[in-house]
Amino acid sequence: MRKSFSVFDAALLGQALCDALARLSPRAQWRNPVMFVVYLGALFTSLLWLMALAGESEAGPGFILAIALWLWFTVLFANFAEALAEGRSRAQAASLRSMKRSTMARKLEQPGYQSRCSSVSSSDLRCGMWVLVEAGELIPLDGTVIEGLASVDESAITGESAPVIREAGGDFSSVTGGTRVLSDWLVVEITVNPGESFLDRMIAMVESASRQKTPNERALSILLVGLTLLFLLVIVTLRPYSVFAVEQAGSGQVVSLTVLVALLVCLIPTTIGGLLSAIGVAGMSRMMQANVIATSGRAVEAAGDVDVLLLDKTGTITLGNRQASEFFATPGVTPAQLAEAAQLASLADETPEGRSVVALARERHGLPERSSAELQAEFVPFTAQTRMSGVDLQTPQGLRSLRKGAADAVRRHVEALGGSFPAPVQQAVDAVSRKGSTPLVVSDGARVLGVIELKDIVKPGMRERFAELRRMGIQTVMVTGDNPLTAAAIAAEAGVDDYLAEARPEDKLALIREHQAAGRLVAMTGDGTNDAPALAQADVAVAMNSGTQAAKEAGNMVDLDSDPTKLIEVVETGKQMLMTRGALTTFSIANDVAKYFAIIPAAFVGTYPQLAALNIMHLASPESAIVSAVIFNALIIICLIPLALRGVTYRALGAAALLRRNLLIYGLGGLVVPFAGIKLIDLLLTALGLAWA
């Protein structure tokens, strides 16, 4: 589904031009107050031109027509920038909409594989109904797997060709409408109504019409409107002053209304005013190109202001899929006995770690292969609260209660049964933890049998990425269920700033609230139901598409690739949007300085001849200077459209360094470029021999 739409795509350019023309209506222009002033100026100068043709004007019709046309072009270019940004979003929405299709589904009367079923259209399904989906069939609507296990092709949503496993229970039970089952079968409980599916929400999210202005964007809009009103008041007072000066001097020429309109348009922040909306739309579009669906522009902007990143250890900082590498038996227990107990406690554990324990026991000690189905046993699943799993097994000698889990959890379990936690076991736990590995303790009832070492590997390049974030002033916090020693070893190797060990759902929530109480913005990722409270609390919450429905509903972003490290990319995209807005605002304000030297001497030289000394660019004539400034004011908008859509190049620098860079490139550039641009346009107009009669 991942698709990039070029700024220079011919189809997009054509459609954007048509949309720009369609927006030349008062109702459409009113939404942008700055450009609405330019729009009124274009209408007013057009009226003055018609009056000039009838011989009722203070300036020549050629000069007025040139000003009027370029004011219309200014409005058109601003419309074109926004239309092009929204056109890219619509193209992305159209590609998503093409994935929607009405399919036939097998609706079950009862929630079970053996239940009777009837064929219905997917549009007739409702929340709470059950459907059976077998190999080769499309999942009709979003839902939760309540029975079965199957591989599912989600490439239409995520763009990844590798199928994923979906099964009942756990954090991988959520399925998305429009994806295809490749093997086996699933019984799915529908969790949405038609029109409310994840695909529908994705389409609505990327539709530009649904984008709301962010707080910073609204604040900047207020500033731009304030500056516009200020300049408007200044321009209104200039006409009486000019009339008074000419009357008192008995000579000179009153500044014309056309010149005043041109002066107003050149002085108000038209550059950033014309591009502001396009920058916001393009920010959400870049998120979409990264395969991240943002529910609002506020979430994208908040990502750029994040102070603290909460990152899960497994799968984010480390490669995940920890592998069992060694058994450390308690004195009096043979390694084979420990391996057998660990194998039995792991038979129902389908995680990579659980399977690696079974494999290590078989390879090291020649234990026979067993399956959970052949045992008369009651298996105890792992939970975030108990942090243990195991099996209660009936044997000729009686009931064996085998447990495998975190050291502190097994300690509490053993002590609750009247046993004790041997010192050698604690020493083994500490030794494994100091190496950065994860210790799992195995117990048989009240007796501790030993320790299993799980090795975890930090992903390449993570230390460098965290160093970049640190230079940006962002604190990184690793969240893990491991014990403090293991967490400290991994944190030191990865280079994170802090860590939270033995983290439970309530611990994550408390940590987020603690940082927010200190005035910091917090971002985190999550995929499980137990992550939902923390995701709902975080300022930027990226939920994995492979995770549960609860996690996706709690987050304000959904990562279609289900890549936990995407959070770092999300932060970079948010910062890029803020940097782009700041850079273009700086450039726009700096532009005005050059325009002062071009248009103010030209506008008032007839009233105050002494102002000719300020014509430092040596422009050919007052009329040529004014027209050149207006043309530059229009062209600079269209020249900056690619930058507004693509974004300013992101670099991981501190705030002070970013400010210096911004002022040097866009502040100084905003001063120099207009001098050169206006002079070149003036030379071209002079070379063409245009007369402004």
XYZ file of C-alpha atoms in Angstrom:
693
model
C 0.000 0.000 0.000
C 2.989 2.273 0.554
C 3.109 4.661 -2.368
C 4.898 7.932 -3.004
C 3.352 10.696 -5.079
C 5.834 13.048 -6.748
C 5.386 16.807 -6.548
C 5.804 16.897 -10.319
C 3.326 14.144 -11.190
C 1.574 15.363 -14.359
C -1.874 14.118 -13.345
C -1.591 15.727 -9.914
C -0.380 19.015 -11.406
C -3.282 19.140 -13.851
C -5.886 18.382 -11.222
C -4.302 20.858 -8.788
C -4.461 23.616 -11.406
C -8.162 22.943 -11.990
C -8.781 22.948 -8.229
C -6.844 26.210 -7.873
C -9.124 27.889 -10.412
C -12.197 26.455 -8.696
C -11.076 28.031 -5.412
C -11.262 31.554 -6.875
C -14.499 32.211 -5.052
C -15.048 34.446 -2.004
C -16.282 31.525 0.098
C -13.113 29.499 -0.580
C -10.762 32.452 -0.138
C -12.289 33.545 3.160
C -10.759 30.508 4.877
C -7.312 32.086 4.456
C -7.508 35.700 5.752
C -4.078 36.727 4.438
C -4.782 35.557 0.909
C -8.315 36.947 1.155
C -6.763 40.425 1.449
C -4.759 39.714 -1.729
C -7.967 38.455 -3.357
C -9.753 41.715 -2.499
C -6.749 43.639 -3.822
C -6.960 41.756 -7.120
C -10.672 42.551 -7.404
C -10.084 46.209 -6.540
C -7.251 46.702 -9.041
C -9.301 44.936 -11.716
C -12.040 47.500 -11.092
C -9.479 50.329 -11.245
C -8.275 48.979 -14.594
C -11.805 49.084 -16.009
C -12.084 52.658 -14.746
C -8.732 53.481 -16.344
C -9.992 52.252 -19.691
C -12.815 54.763 -19.294
C -10.294 57.508 -18.509
C -11.089 57.701 -14.807
C -7.881 56.680 -13.040
C -4.741 58.108 -11.445
C -2.425 55.634 -13.227
C -2.048 54.234 -16.703
C -4.197 51.217 -17.649
C -1.108 49.166 -18.606
C 0.434 49.586 -15.160
C -2.839 48.802 -13.366
C -3.433 45.740 -15.574
C 0.048 44.390 -14.784
C -0.548 44.790 -11.039
C -4.040 43.239 -11.247
C -2.868 40.219 -13.255
C 0.016 39.448 -10.924
C -2.223 39.791 -7.885
C -4.555 37.231 -9.434
C -1.534 35.013 -10.088
C -0.504 35.405 -6.433
C -3.902 34.147 -5.294
C -3.847 31.392 -7.909
C -0.373 30.179 -6.872
C -1.412 30.053 -3.205
C -4.503 28.058 -4.195
C -2.297 25.817 -6.329
C 0.025 25.045 -3.389
C -2.864 23.928 -1.172
C -4.592 22.077 -4.011
C -1.403 20.187 -4.857
C -0.919 19.113 -1.225
C -4.529 18.024 -0.934
C -4.306 16.335 -4.322
C -1.541 14.076 -3.037
C -3.714 13.181 -0.046
C -6.676 12.472 -2.315
C -4.494 10.273 -4.507
C -3.465 8.300 -1.438
C -7.096 8.064 -0.354
C -8.075 6.912 -3.841
C -5.486 4.135 -3.731
C -6.965 3.031 -0.405
C -10.513 3.328 -1.689
C -9.660 1.048 -4.600
C -8.931 -1.671 -2.024
C -12.490 -1.549 -0.717
C -14.753 -4.157 -2.191
C -17.996 -5.800 -1.278
C -17.439 -9.507 -0.647
C -19.578 -12.453 0.304
C -19.087 -13.728 3.834
C -20.141 -16.849 5.711
C -22.101 -15.575 8.676
C -22.249 -18.007 11.615
C -25.307 -18.490 13.771
C -23.135 -19.234 16.819
C -19.475 -18.418 17.635
C -17.864 -21.701 16.628
C -16.320 -23.486 13.643
C -19.020 -26.184 13.652
C -21.883 -23.673 13.746
C -24.297 -23.391 10.830
C -23.516 -20.578 8.412
C -25.257 -18.615 5.676
C -23.849 -16.548 2.830
C -24.365 -12.780 3.164
C -22.833 -9.644 1.674
C -20.157 -7.912 3.767
C -22.343 -4.788 3.687
C -24.989 -6.702 5.667
C -22.635 -7.572 8.518
C -22.857 -5.718 11.799
C -20.758 -5.379 14.932
C -21.029 -8.494 17.115
C -21.716 -10.966 14.278
C -19.455 -13.976 13.612
C -18.002 -15.072 10.287
C -15.945 -18.046 9.136
C -13.035 -17.253 6.809
C -11.050 -20.043 5.197
C -7.940 -20.208 3.024
C -8.171 -18.065 -0.103
C -11.018 -15.893 1.223
C -11.020 -12.199 2.095
C -11.776 -11.087 5.627
C -14.970 -9.051 5.101
C -14.637 -6.485 7.925
C -12.400 -5.662 10.871
C -12.710 -8.065 13.746
C -11.133 -10.211 16.428
C -10.199 -13.860 15.994
C -12.087 -15.933 18.565
C -11.176 -19.372 17.208
C -8.551 -20.807 14.886
C -5.073 -19.950 13.659
C -4.094 -18.941 10.129
C -1.536 -17.059 8.065
C -2.924 -13.829 6.643
C -1.713 -11.737 3.717
C -1.803 -8.100 4.866
C 0.288 -6.710 2.011
C -2.662 -4.669 0.734
C -2.591 -2.727 4.013
C 1.040 -2.783 5.142
C 2.911 -3.217 1.861
C 4.851 -6.138 3.367
C 4.755 -9.323 1.302
C 5.460 -11.715 4.190
C 2.254 -13.168 5.673
C 1.525 -12.830 9.381
C 0.008 -15.254 11.862
C -3.357 -14.398 13.384
C -4.827 -16.489 16.178
C -7.382 -16.389 18.956
C -6.258 -14.755 22.200
C -3.160 -12.691 22.875
C -1.993 -9.595 21.061
C -2.253 -10.980 17.520
C -5.966 -11.606 17.306
C -6.932 -8.424 15.454
C -7.683 -8.733 11.725
C -8.403 -6.053 9.121
C -11.104 -6.116 6.478
C -9.770 -6.588 2.943
C -6.867 -8.839 3.941
C -6.721 -12.438 2.708
C -6.419 -15.699 4.645
C -3.703 -17.853 3.049
C -3.984 -21.054 5.079
C -6.237 -22.793 7.589
C -9.301 -20.956 8.902
C -10.446 -18.300 11.356
C -13.669 -17.563 13.198
C -13.857 -13.778 13.427
C -16.138 -11.651 15.567
C -16.926 -8.466 13.650
C -16.050 -5.372 15.697
C -17.236 -2.576 13.353
C -20.208 -1.720 11.176
C -19.883 -1.127 7.407
C -18.360 2.291 6.796
C -16.536 2.246 10.133
C -13.745 -0.167 9.285
C -10.053 0.560 9.667
C -9.827 1.075 5.895
C -12.695 3.584 6.032
C -11.005 5.417 8.875
C -7.731 5.449 6.943
C -9.467 7.036 3.959
C -11.105 9.660 6.166
C -7.804 10.417 7.877
C -5.926 11.153 4.655
C -8.744 13.150 3.075
C -7.576 16.723 3.317
C -11.081 17.958 4.050
C -11.003 16.243 7.428
C -7.708 17.845 8.502
C -8.037 20.206 11.426
C -5.588 23.030 12.081
C -3.082 22.283 14.809
C -2.617 24.607 17.823
C 0.697 25.971 16.489
C -0.826 26.466 13.064
C -3.766 28.358 14.569
C -1.382 30.499 16.635
C 0.693 31.302 13.537
C -2.497 32.098 11.610
C -3.486 34.572 14.324
C -0.040 36.193 14.106
C -0.284 36.467 10.314
C -3.762 37.979 10.540
C -2.502 40.455 13.137
C 0.388 41.519 10.900
C -1.985 41.844 7.965
C -4.359 44.079 9.912
C -1.436 46.179 11.139
C -0.127 46.769 7.610
C -3.662 47.408 6.386
C -4.076 50.182 8.946
C -0.711 51.643 7.958
C -1.568 51.621 4.244
C -4.956 53.252 4.846
C -3.273 56.203 6.587
C -0.651 56.710 3.860
C -3.087 58.114 1.311
C -4.169 61.104 3.492
C -0.534 61.802 4.388
C 0.404 61.824 0.699
C -2.464 64.190 -0.170
C -1.492 66.504 2.697
C 2.199 66.527 1.717
C 1.447 67.407 -1.924
C -0.938 70.187 -0.898
C 1.576 71.676 1.520
C 4.486 71.485 -0.916
C 2.425 72.694 -3.842
C 4.118 70.076 -5.995
C 4.538 66.354 -6.305
C 2.172 63.508 -7.038
C -0.294 61.768 -4.713
C 0.394 58.049 -4.353
C -2.164 56.118 -6.391
C -4.582 53.532 -5.024
C -3.018 50.895 -7.273
C 0.406 51.506 -5.755
C -1.029 51.315 -2.239
C -2.657 47.957 -3.001
C 0.642 46.656 -4.422
C 2.479 47.942 -1.352
C 0.005 46.220 0.998
C 0.282 42.888 -0.818
C 4.087 43.022 -0.793
C 4.297 43.894 2.901
C 1.827 41.411 4.379
C 3.167 37.839 4.914
C 1.742 36.422 1.672
C 4.493 33.810 1.243
C 3.845 31.896 4.452
C 0.137 32.759 4.280
C -0.114 31.056 0.907
C 1.884 27.992 1.961
C 0.743 27.461 5.561
C -2.123 25.118 4.780
C -0.038 23.183 2.248
C 2.666 22.565 4.883
C 0.123 21.029 7.283
C -1.480 18.813 4.645
C 1.945 17.710 3.392
C 2.990 16.761 6.938
C 0.145 14.254 7.219
C 0.882 13.060 3.675
C 4.509 12.324 4.603
C 3.265 10.310 7.568
C 1.118 8.316 5.169
C 4.094 7.685 2.893
C 5.891 6.285 5.938
C 2.924 3.904 6.361
C 1.763 5.681 9.518
C -1.852 6.794 9.774
C -2.226 9.900 11.940
C -5.720 10.527 13.260
C -5.106 14.293 13.300
C -2.599 16.993 12.437
C -2.339 17.636 16.176
C -0.709 14.223 16.624
C 1.835 14.924 13.874
C 2.684 18.304 15.353
C 2.930 16.912 18.880
C 5.467 14.394 17.564
C 7.712 17.296 16.629
C 7.573 18.688 20.173
C 8.197 15.405 22.021
C 10.561 15.569 24.991
C 10.491 11.925 26.150
C 10.348 8.692 24.134
C 9.162 5.513 25.843
C 10.472 2.552 23.879
C 9.744 -1.086 24.528
C 12.917 -3.135 24.766
C 12.003 -6.327 22.928
C 11.568 -5.807 19.203
C 12.361 -2.105 19.415
C 15.777 -1.733 21.013
C 16.687 -5.399 20.728
C 16.077 -7.839 17.916
C 13.521 -9.707 20.022
C 13.014 -13.437 19.758
C 15.343 -14.083 22.687
C 16.849 -17.528 22.544
C 17.476 -19.915 25.443
C 21.229 -20.507 25.602
C 22.033 -22.197 28.934
C 20.562 -24.068 31.940
C 21.916 -23.347 35.446
C 20.666 -26.014 37.865
C 20.275 -25.543 41.606
C 22.646 -27.682 43.775
C 20.994 -31.072 44.147
C 19.222 -30.819 40.804
C 20.761 -32.276 37.664
C 20.791 -30.232 34.432
C 18.630 -32.943 32.835
C 15.976 -32.556 35.544
C 15.965 -28.790 35.080
C 15.758 -29.185 31.303
C 12.819 -31.609 31.581
C 10.885 -29.284 33.902
C 11.637 -26.291 31.659
C 10.484 -28.238 28.605
C 7.187 -29.246 30.234
C 6.542 -25.689 31.440
C 7.172 -24.390 27.895
C 5.120 -26.845 25.810
C 2.119 -24.526 25.619
C 4.292 -21.413 25.245
C 4.185 -20.598 21.522
C 6.428 -17.560 21.828
C 9.883 -17.748 20.199
C 11.407 -17.805 23.684
C 9.210 -20.720 24.761
C 9.989 -22.698 21.623
C 13.727 -22.048 22.096
C 13.555 -23.525 25.632
C 11.961 -26.708 24.262
C 14.562 -26.883 21.483
C 17.497 -26.363 23.884
C 16.238 -29.092 26.233
C 15.958 -31.505 23.328
C 19.369 -30.652 21.844
C 21.386 -30.527 25.086
C 19.847 -33.454 26.945
C 18.239 -35.614 24.268
C 14.727 -35.233 25.680
C 11.994 -36.671 23.470
C 9.651 -34.401 21.557
C 6.362 -33.847 23.339
C 3.187 -31.945 22.578
C 0.747 -30.274 24.905
C -2.097 -32.367 23.435
C -0.656 -35.702 24.661
C -0.369 -34.565 28.267
C -3.138 -34.740 30.851
C -2.363 -31.321 32.154
C -3.719 -27.868 32.803
C -1.561 -25.184 31.289
C -1.157 -21.804 32.965
C -0.785 -18.977 30.401
C 1.564 -16.052 30.844
C -0.024 -12.762 31.988
C 1.427 -9.288 32.473
C 0.348 -9.379 36.099
C 1.783 -12.769 37.182
C 4.738 -12.682 34.751
C 4.804 -16.498 34.924
C 3.542 -19.425 32.899
C 3.597 -23.144 33.496
C 1.675 -26.391 33.775
C -0.120 -28.419 36.443
C 0.679 -32.025 35.545
C -0.755 -35.244 37.001
C 1.938 -37.919 37.536
C 2.001 -41.266 39.401
C 3.833 -39.450 42.181
C 1.133 -36.795 42.408
C 0.515 -33.281 41.065
C 3.496 -31.387 39.703
C 3.036 -27.626 39.591
C 5.770 -26.397 37.248
C 6.310 -22.670 36.782
C 8.666 -20.636 34.617
C 8.963 -16.878 34.806
C 10.718 -13.765 36.071
C 12.875 -14.273 39.165
C 10.867 -12.009 41.474
C 7.561 -13.527 40.331
C 8.766 -17.105 40.915
C 10.248 -16.057 44.272
C 6.842 -14.771 45.426
C 5.155 -17.931 44.109
C 7.591 -20.256 45.892
C 7.496 -18.352 49.154
C 3.692 -18.326 49.053
C 3.868 -22.151 48.942
C 6.194 -22.225 51.953
C 9.440 -22.700 50.069
C 12.570 -20.579 49.904
C 14.638 -19.001 47.141
C 18.164 -20.536 47.324
C 21.144 -18.195 47.375
C 22.903 -20.026 44.478
C 19.848 -19.391 42.317
C 19.937 -15.681 43.146
C 23.638 -15.623 42.315
C 22.916 -17.286 38.950
C 20.143 -14.759 38.275
C 22.496 -11.875 39.030
C 25.275 -13.344 36.897
C 22.982 -13.808 33.892
C 21.569 -10.288 34.343
C 24.998 -8.693 34.509
C 25.750 -10.155 31.090
C 22.703 -8.370 29.691
C 20.798 -11.627 29.274
C 17.391 -12.411 30.732
C 17.114 -15.006 33.514
C 14.005 -17.179 33.811
C 13.591 -19.228 36.985
C 11.953 -22.686 36.960
C 10.198 -24.135 39.994
C 8.445 -27.400 40.833
C 5.915 -26.551 43.503
C 7.812 -24.924 46.378
C 11.195 -26.090 45.079
C 13.358 -23.925 42.834
C 15.079 -26.039 40.155
C 17.308 -23.506 38.424
C 17.720 -20.718 35.906
C 17.362 -20.470 32.119
C 19.446 -17.837 30.321
C 17.791 -15.994 27.434
C 20.088 -13.936 25.227
C 18.882 -10.646 23.757
C 20.789 -8.679 21.094
C 20.646 -4.899 20.690
C 19.790 -3.867 17.118
C 22.685 -2.427 15.100
C 22.784 1.369 14.971
C 20.485 1.953 17.953
C 23.179 3.659 20.016
C 23.806 6.142 17.201
C 20.080 6.883 16.801
C 19.679 7.486 20.518
C 22.687 9.811 20.418
C 20.928 11.786 17.664
C 17.802 12.048 19.777
C 19.885 13.210 22.739
C 21.385 15.985 20.607
C 17.814 17.033 19.797
C 17.066 17.287 23.509
C 14.860 14.183 23.609
C 15.177 11.783 26.535
C 14.870 8.074 25.731
C 13.435 5.635 28.258
C 13.542 1.867 27.755
C 10.528 0.026 29.166
C 10.937 -3.661 29.917
C 9.553 -6.406 32.089
C 13.082 -7.608 32.824
C 14.662 -7.302 36.248
C 16.697 -4.156 37.045
C 20.103 -5.769 36.452
C 19.163 -7.031 32.987
C 17.488 -3.725 32.146
C 20.579 -1.782 33.251
C 22.901 -3.925 31.106
C 20.751 -3.577 27.965
C 20.225 0.150 28.611
C 23.964 0.717 28.893
C 24.656 -1.224 25.705
C 21.920 0.538 23.735
C 22.773 4.000 25.058
C 19.321 5.014 26.339
C 19.055 7.745 28.965
C 16.880 5.852 31.442
C 14.962 2.615 31.869
C 11.926 1.232 33.645
C 12.411 -2.374 34.773
C 9.793 -4.952 35.750
C 7.236 -2.679 34.138
C 3.561 -3.438 34.593
C 0.771 -1.566 32.744
C 0.159 0.682 35.742
C 3.896 1.432 35.980
C 3.966 2.682 32.369
C 0.936 4.859 33.009
C 2.464 6.315 36.170
C 5.751 7.094 34.388
C 3.961 8.934 31.582
C 1.935 10.988 34.046
C 5.082 11.830 36.011
C 6.792 13.253 32.911
C 3.664 15.110 31.813
C 3.298 16.653 35.265
C 6.795 18.075 34.760
C 5.627 19.767 31.554
C 7.083 17.270 29.080
C 5.429 15.746 25.996
C 5.651 11.952 25.953
C 5.562 9.514 23.026
C 5.318 5.732 23.196
C 4.503 2.665 21.141
C 2.333 -0.309 22.049
C 0.470 -3.232 20.587
C -1.260 -5.058 23.431
C -4.449 -4.493 25.359
C -2.333 -3.927 28.456
C -0.663 -0.997 26.623
C -3.991 0.751 25.957
C -4.097 2.848 29.182
C -0.579 4.182 28.627
C -1.247 4.812 24.922
C -4.373 6.774 25.793
C -2.359 8.889 28.254
C 0.644 9.573 25.991
C 0.745 12.730 23.872
C 1.933 10.743 20.835
C 0.781 7.128 20.870
C 1.761 4.879 17.965
C -0.224 1.650 17.968
C 0.936 -1.340 15.961
C -1.424 -2.492 13.212
C -0.702 -6.089 14.241
C -1.831 -5.316 17.787
C -5.187 -5.474 19.458
C -8.175 -3.316 18.607
C -7.981 -1.743 22.068
C -4.426 -0.535 21.411
C -5.336 0.936 18.009
C -8.317 2.770 19.432
C -6.235 4.169 22.309
C -3.446 5.496 20.060
C -3.540 8.591 17.874
C -1.386 6.977 15.198
C -1.356 3.498 13.681
C 1.812 2.024 12.165
C 0.750 -0.213 9.296
C 4.177 -1.888 9.226
C 3.956 -2.745 12.944
C 7.556 -1.631 13.390
C 8.108 -0.313 16.946
C 11.199 1.629 15.863
C 8.927 3.675 13.571
C 8.331 5.945 16.575
C 11.726 7.530 15.958
C 10.765 8.192 12.327
C 7.440 9.658 13.477
C 9.273 12.118 15.736
C 11.602 13.070 12.894
C 8.652 13.680 10.541
C 6.903 15.835 13.138
C 10.047 17.878 13.700
C 10.491 18.231 9.952
C 6.993 19.719 9.664
C 7.708 22.232 12.442
C 11.094 23.075 10.913
C 9.496 23.610 7.501
C 6.885 25.955 8.920
C 9.499 27.872 10.909
C 11.912 28.097 7.974
C 9.305 29.422 5.554
C 7.979 31.873 8.155
C 11.516 33.203 8.654
C 12.016 33.443 4.891
C 8.677 35.214 4.420
C 9.352 37.875 7.068
C 12.927 38.442 5.863
C 11.573 38.914 2.315
C 9.788 42.090 3.354
C 13.043 43.927 4.072
C 14.113 43.783 0.424
C 10.629 44.715 -0.712
C 10.800 47.863 1.423
C 13.832 49.074 -0.543
C 12.154 48.237 -3.839
C 8.597 49.415 -3.494
C 8.532 52.167 -0.813
C 10.935 54.551 -2.615
C 9.122 53.866 -5.873
C 5.696 54.377 -4.326
C 6.447 57.706 -2.641
C 9.172 59.226 -4.776
C 6.520 61.364 -6.453
C 5.460 62.749 -3.082
C 8.904 62.850 -1.450
C 11.640 63.113 -4.136
C 14.318 62.641 -1.454
C 13.326 58.943 -1.225
C 15.079 58.333 -4.561
C 18.268 57.900 -2.500
C 16.821 54.647 -1.108
C 16.688 53.098 -4.585
C 19.828 51.121 -3.767
C 18.953 48.463 -6.371
C 18.896 51.153 -9.098
C 15.616 49.944 -10.521
C 14.675 51.443 -13.879
C 11.551 53.375 -12.912
C 9.022 53.587 -10.086
C 6.486 51.648 -12.142
C 9.031 48.950 -13.037
C 10.115 48.674 -9.380
C 6.550 48.174 -8.165
C 5.659 45.648 -10.860
C 8.938 43.749 -10.270
C 8.211 43.503 -6.540
C 4.665 42.252 -7.173
C 5.882 39.673 -9.718
C 8.562 38.428 -7.328
C 5.964 38.216 -4.535
C 3.874 35.895 -6.718
C 6.670 33.771 -8.168
C 8.345 33.082 -4.823
C 5.221 31.219 -3.668
C 5.322 28.765 -6.555
C 9.105 28.393 -6.213
C 8.668 27.335 -2.571
C 5.859 24.811 -3.201
C 8.259 21.825 -3.618
C 9.982 22.748 -0.341
C 6.633 23.073 1.470
C 5.501 19.648 0.232
C 8.806 17.824 0.611
C 9.816 19.516 3.862
C 13.058 21.018 5.049
C 15.899 18.503 5.222
C 15.930 17.068 8.734
C 19.089 17.042 10.824
C 19.363 15.894 14.427
C 20.652 19.109 15.981
C 19.940 20.922 19.205
C 17.491 23.820 19.400
C 20.241 26.483 19.401
C 22.002 24.925 16.397
C 18.698 24.614 14.514
C 17.911 28.281 15.211
C 21.328 29.391 13.925
C 20.948 27.247 10.823
C 17.420 28.526 10.234
C 18.484 32.169 10.527
C 21.563 31.662 8.356
C 19.851 29.823 5.487
C 16.287 31.128 5.499
C 16.775 34.430 7.325
C 19.820 35.555 5.360
C 18.470 33.845 2.247
C 15.184 35.669 2.682
C 17.119 38.951 2.711
C 19.387 38.256 -0.276
C 17.087 36.401 -2.681
C 14.504 39.210 -3.095
C 17.226 41.787 -3.891
C 18.558 39.553 -6.648
C 15.118 38.409 -7.829
C 13.539 41.862 -8.032
C 16.592 43.279 -9.809
C 16.576 40.460 -12.388
C 12.863 40.933 -13.051
C 13.402 44.686 -13.430
C 16.209 44.084 -15.940
C 13.999 41.673 -17.882
C 11.086 44.115 -17.995
C 13.434 46.869 -19.148
C 14.960 44.617 -21.800
C 11.505 43.796 -23.106
C 10.834 47.508 -23.381
C 7.534 47.338 -21.542
C 5.893 50.726 -21.013
C 3.346 51.227 -18.273
C 1.135 53.722 -19.992
